[in-house]
């Protein structure tokens, strides 16, 4: 086709608007004579129909336009291809040349128009290139590219990376990719542009896996490049950036491309290796896996000089895995993971023997324990390292040598090396059980049982043994031998470290899935239940100590070993034996456990979250509730006054099940929008629950307990309310009304006031059912009225005790306390202010009467209601601490003022300062001096002066305030030092900094006042109960102990102790109180120089005499006590003989544990097969040895072993002597948990037969 001339101005270099003024000329497909014609080829024309109707021009759809363009290119004949591209170059060649760096200045508008025109031209050419390459080029038909096309493509390649339009770049790259991946002549001229574009796409932040896949398709181009030419450096840099990109490595073909980079050229291996080494330390697991796969694939596909270079890289990774720190060594081992996984291949085995031979075995003997640990850890991945060229005898000899080195790691002096050695041995046994000699297996297992499992200094080693045995059980061929080995490690269940107990229970979980080993053969059911109850108790104690709630416990994968985690794992182990039965059998088994092991059953049901489905728990709770009500009805009908323990336990079990199910239900339904309704469970489950729990079945018991005093119904009320507290109050409306009514009556006071446990149960129900609003109003009214009468020194009504009981019960339970403080904080602060003001007023009036006594009647400082003041003031100081440290630290915005400050900040300092100031004010000091003068004078005038009749209340008030000040001082570290509000316009309420020092001064003055009041009381109004100074000295001793254990600065503690010691006299304190205080303070301060000096001043030293200011009683007590403390004895009495060790200084139980037990020497020398044949040999030896050496066990921590098991006849004999008096084995509630469980389980052995299937197998 010929190029048509005319029909418009030349468009090259002209603005688009000027070129657009020419009238269009009809042309054939792909015909143009200027730049505007070329641009028209790449622009979709408007639709003729829209123009004919007079509407706006509408462009064709992009798909239809591209299809038409493809058809037009296909219509071109092969002979006209080169002519077509010549016309393109003639028209747009100037636009395809890179812009010169220096050009004459032009107008900004003209410059922008030229840039826009150039971008349009490049875009059209790119579209034509991509379309032409796709439909017109075929290497199999014609491998020669049209010269003009090749020239145009080369020009576009030169400017490819400078084009800002991503679509234009993609079209050019598409054409380049088509040319480079087919057998065209001179295609290597386009490799650089194609690779640089695809590599650049892989380096963008939004790169996707398809970009890496495109680069992977052209990976063969890299080998054809000239890697010796200097122009290759930019490509190397881009490739190394790809290797360092985590997104690139994590993609599907990322590791393959990294392997290609390793093998492209020998000179590039070192640079890629350095890049990988720099990234490894900061890479995550997925990236590390990619690098490891790339290294392995690179070695597999390499040859010649590249393989030599790669083997040097692997050798360097081996050195890093052995001789670096733990974290670096872990990353280096991760790089070798794929190589280790394929170590059984002949070529890889030769490589590993070659790279590990000079390093690994030598590193097991070096002095650095970290190197030994790294080498021992590598053993589990590389064992056995036996060269292929060795003969059979040499291979056996080499295997024996490596097993000996592996066994020596179990006895290494370093704990980390022993721990890693245990893991390596167990993994080796799992992988090569059937290939290793039986004698070697027996020797390794013997070392694991007798040494590693009883490593008293390393709990992590003991835990590693339990974990390793679980790995060995993964090999079924080990089950017969392990069935005899595992019972020897049963003592790990009662290890003192939670980490070890957790690992052992996980081992039992593995055992439960093995057909050849039984859980009951390793640890019997009694021991498991005992452990479960003990862990639950310790977990509750930890949560109370740390202020945590049970609902905040996270999954076992993210929490460290703790009693709660151990209890949860035990529940997961035991739960199937209960819940894998029908409902009737579940009730029967629960009944059995409630008779023989009630605490273990409660612990089991408490930790069923994520273990047993909610539906199963709710159905069991409903069935038990109905069964329990039936038994309760029988007890109530008999009018028995004996506590129905079985029914009470059953109701507690129901409450635990329902509480766990309803608290877990919202978490299950969090993904839905209506999460609030999730607590109602499913409709079917809810209907089943309320069909078995109906008001008419139990409401009469609640009413009877309200109307009668005593009886079975009253005793069951607390447990019944706990069982109902998790249910929906809308289904139990009459019960909700009854609870609310009784709480209101209890707040108002009455003759038949409920007990404190019953109040706590009703308050908990009211909080959970959201019925607490308005209930506390009656209590606040009574307390405010009592405060007003207290201020006037009048007698208070009897309902004050009921109101105080209700509020105290509300603050005992954490859930109720939180609800009360959230809704009633303002009323509580009003009550606190009223009582503080009343106290100050009553105290001032009473002290005035003491200074000017009248002759009528006995003198009372607090007036007629003096007996109620100690309890009322104790209530005030406790509540003010709650307001300060619970309400004031609530999230911002809750009750805050305009400045964002809580109104309760600094309230405790204000109230305590007010009360302390009143007690140490000048009038009080004058009155106290008057009484002291009367106590020391013997004249007739002095005999007429007596101490106030309520002096005991005065002493108790001082004690309550001192306790609160001590608690406030300890709690002050929980918040900022300047948490108090600043002074207002009137200069009041400034409690930051200065207030703290004032409070410290008041504490010392209050302690002195307490001692003076006790002295005056003993002199002027002696008590039949004994000297008051003795009780006050014991109280002050407890305060000093609290300060000592609360990390108070040592100089302040020593000053307080010196003051306390100076108050020792002939009458005070009692000998028992003196010993208690000394034995509490000396262990804490034995190594403090100030304490040593103080004790030396009391008892005297070789250089100095005794200080006469201290009473001889104190010197005698310290002389007896310091002999038990090594540092004090060596410094003050170096000539005194060392006392004999106490045999019972710590709790020593008869059952052998990993910390205490060591088999006899004869048994240690026995071979493993004998130990396997007689699994009870260890127990027999331990039981026959009635004593143990103090050096054979660790005193670092208390043992958690179970109590010794006695025979049934012995247990029954002890029970008949009063050991366990009740039929549930509960005995004295003050008895230890060990005695309790011993009685429970030994009685269980003598009880009726266990229901079928009650085990953990």
PDB file of N, CA and C in Angstrom, residues 206 219 242 264 273 291 364 487 592 607 691 714 881 897 941 946 980 989 1002 1016 1108 1153:
ATOM      1  N   UNK A 206       4.129  -3.255  45.449  1.00  0.00           N
ATOM      2  CA  UNK A 206       2.879  -3.981  45.221  1.00  0.00           C
ATOM      3  C   UNK A 206       3.081  -5.171  44.292  1.00  0.00           C
ATOM      4  N   UNK A 219      13.823 -17.030  32.714  1.00  0.00           N
ATOM      5  CA  UNK A 219      15.042 -17.208  33.515  1.00  0.00           C
ATOM      6  C   UNK A 219      16.216 -17.678  32.660  1.00  0.00           C
ATOM      7  N   UNK A 242      16.317  -8.236  44.327  1.00  0.00           N
ATOM      8  CA  UNK A 242      15.245  -9.249  44.297  1.00  0.00           C
ATOM      9  C   UNK A 242      15.507 -10.334  45.333  1.00  0.00           C
ATOM     10  N   UNK A 264      23.825 -18.965  38.015  1.00  0.00           N
ATOM     11  CA  UNK A 264      23.972 -18.277  36.730  1.00  0.00           C
ATOM     12  C   UNK A 264      25.424 -18.192  36.292  1.00  0.00           C
ATOM     13  N   UNK A 273      25.345 -14.997  47.788  1.00  0.00           N
ATOM     14  CA  UNK A 273      25.505 -15.568  49.131  1.00  0.00           C
ATOM     15  C   UNK A 273      25.623 -14.458  50.184  1.00  0.00           C
ATOM     16  N   UNK A 291      14.806 -19.388  51.259  1.00  0.00           N
ATOM     17  CA  UNK A 291      16.259 -19.380  51.075  1.00  0.00           C
ATOM     18  C   UNK A 291      16.833 -20.796  51.171  1.00  0.00           C
ATOM     19  N   UNK A 364      32.037 -30.725  69.737  1.00  0.00           N
ATOM     20  CA  UNK A 364      31.390 -31.327  70.904  1.00  0.00           C
ATOM     21  C   UNK A 364      32.302 -31.385  72.123  1.00  0.00           C
ATOM     22  N   UNK A 487       6.513 -45.686  83.112  1.00  0.00           N
ATOM     23  CA  UNK A 487       6.163 -45.629  84.557  1.00  0.00           C
ATOM     24  C   UNK A 487       7.303 -45.157  85.437  1.00  0.00           C
ATOM     25  N   UNK A 592     -20.416 -40.134  91.400  1.00  0.00           N
ATOM     26  CA  UNK A 592     -19.315 -40.869  92.027  1.00  0.00           C
ATOM     27  C   UNK A 592     -18.172 -39.930  92.411  1.00  0.00           C
ATOM     28  N   UNK A 607     -12.159 -26.021  83.856  1.00  0.00           N
ATOM     29  CA  UNK A 607     -11.187 -25.847  82.776  1.00  0.00           C
ATOM     30  C   UNK A 607     -11.613 -26.577  81.508  1.00  0.00           C
ATOM     31  N   UNK A 691     -36.378 -26.435  80.222  1.00  0.00           N
ATOM     32  CA  UNK A 691     -37.312 -27.508  80.514  1.00  0.00           C
ATOM     33  C   UNK A 691     -36.915 -28.262  81.767  1.00  0.00           C
ATOM     34  N   UNK A 714     -32.171 -23.373 104.132  1.00  0.00           N
ATOM     35  CA  UNK A 714     -31.342 -22.189 104.342  1.00  0.00           C
ATOM     36  C   UNK A 714     -29.893 -22.451 103.966  1.00  0.00           C
ATOM     37  N   UNK A 881      -9.643   3.883  99.716  1.00  0.00           N
ATOM     38  CA  UNK A 881      -8.588   3.293  98.893  1.00  0.00           C
ATOM     39  C   UNK A 881      -9.153   2.694  97.610  1.00  0.00           C
ATOM     40  N   UNK A 897     -13.680  15.538  84.815  1.00  0.00           N
ATOM     41  CA  UNK A 897     -14.116  16.917  84.726  1.00  0.00           C
ATOM     42  C   UNK A 897     -13.719  17.503  83.374  1.00  0.00           C
ATOM     43  N   UNK A 941      -5.336  13.968 143.633  1.00  0.00           N
ATOM     44  CA  UNK A 941      -5.897  14.626 142.462  1.00  0.00           C
ATOM     45  C   UNK A 941      -5.714  13.762 141.222  1.00  0.00           C
ATOM     46  N   UNK A 946      -9.240   9.433 135.280  1.00  0.00           N
ATOM     47  CA  UNK A 946      -9.226   8.075 134.729  1.00  0.00           C
ATOM     48  C   UNK A 946      -9.229   8.159 133.203  1.00  0.00           C
ATOM     49  N   UNK A 980      -2.321  13.614  92.412  1.00  0.00           N
ATOM     50  CA  UNK A 980      -3.311  14.363  93.163  1.00  0.00           C
ATOM     51  C   UNK A 980      -3.673  15.643  92.430  1.00  0.00           C
ATOM     52  N   UNK A 989      -6.660  21.116  98.949  1.00  0.00           N
ATOM     53  CA  UNK A 989      -6.532  19.843  98.232  1.00  0.00           C
ATOM     54  C   UNK A 989      -5.291  19.783  97.367  1.00  0.00           C
ATOM     55  N   UNK A1002       2.922  11.900 109.775  1.00  0.00           N
ATOM     56  CA  UNK A1002       1.766  11.516 110.568  1.00  0.00           C
ATOM     57  C   UNK A1002       1.819  10.045 110.948  1.00  0.00           C
ATOM     58  N   UNK A1016      -1.148   4.616 128.660  1.00  0.00           N
ATOM     59  CA  UNK A1016      -2.105   5.278 129.543  1.00  0.00           C
ATOM     60  C   UNK A1016      -3.235   4.339 129.924  1.00  0.00           C
ATOM     61  N   UNK A1108      22.660  -0.012 126.505  1.00  0.00           N
ATOM     62  CA  UNK A1108      21.773  -0.109 127.664  1.00  0.00           C
ATOM     63  C   UNK A1108      20.371   0.361 127.373  1.00  0.00           C
ATOM     64  N   UNK A1153      10.766 -38.183  94.212  1.00  0.00           N
ATOM     65  CA  UNK A1153      10.569 -37.198  93.150  1.00  0.00           C
ATOM     66  C   UNK A1153      11.875 -37.028  92.397  1.00  0.00           C
TER      67      UNK A1153
END
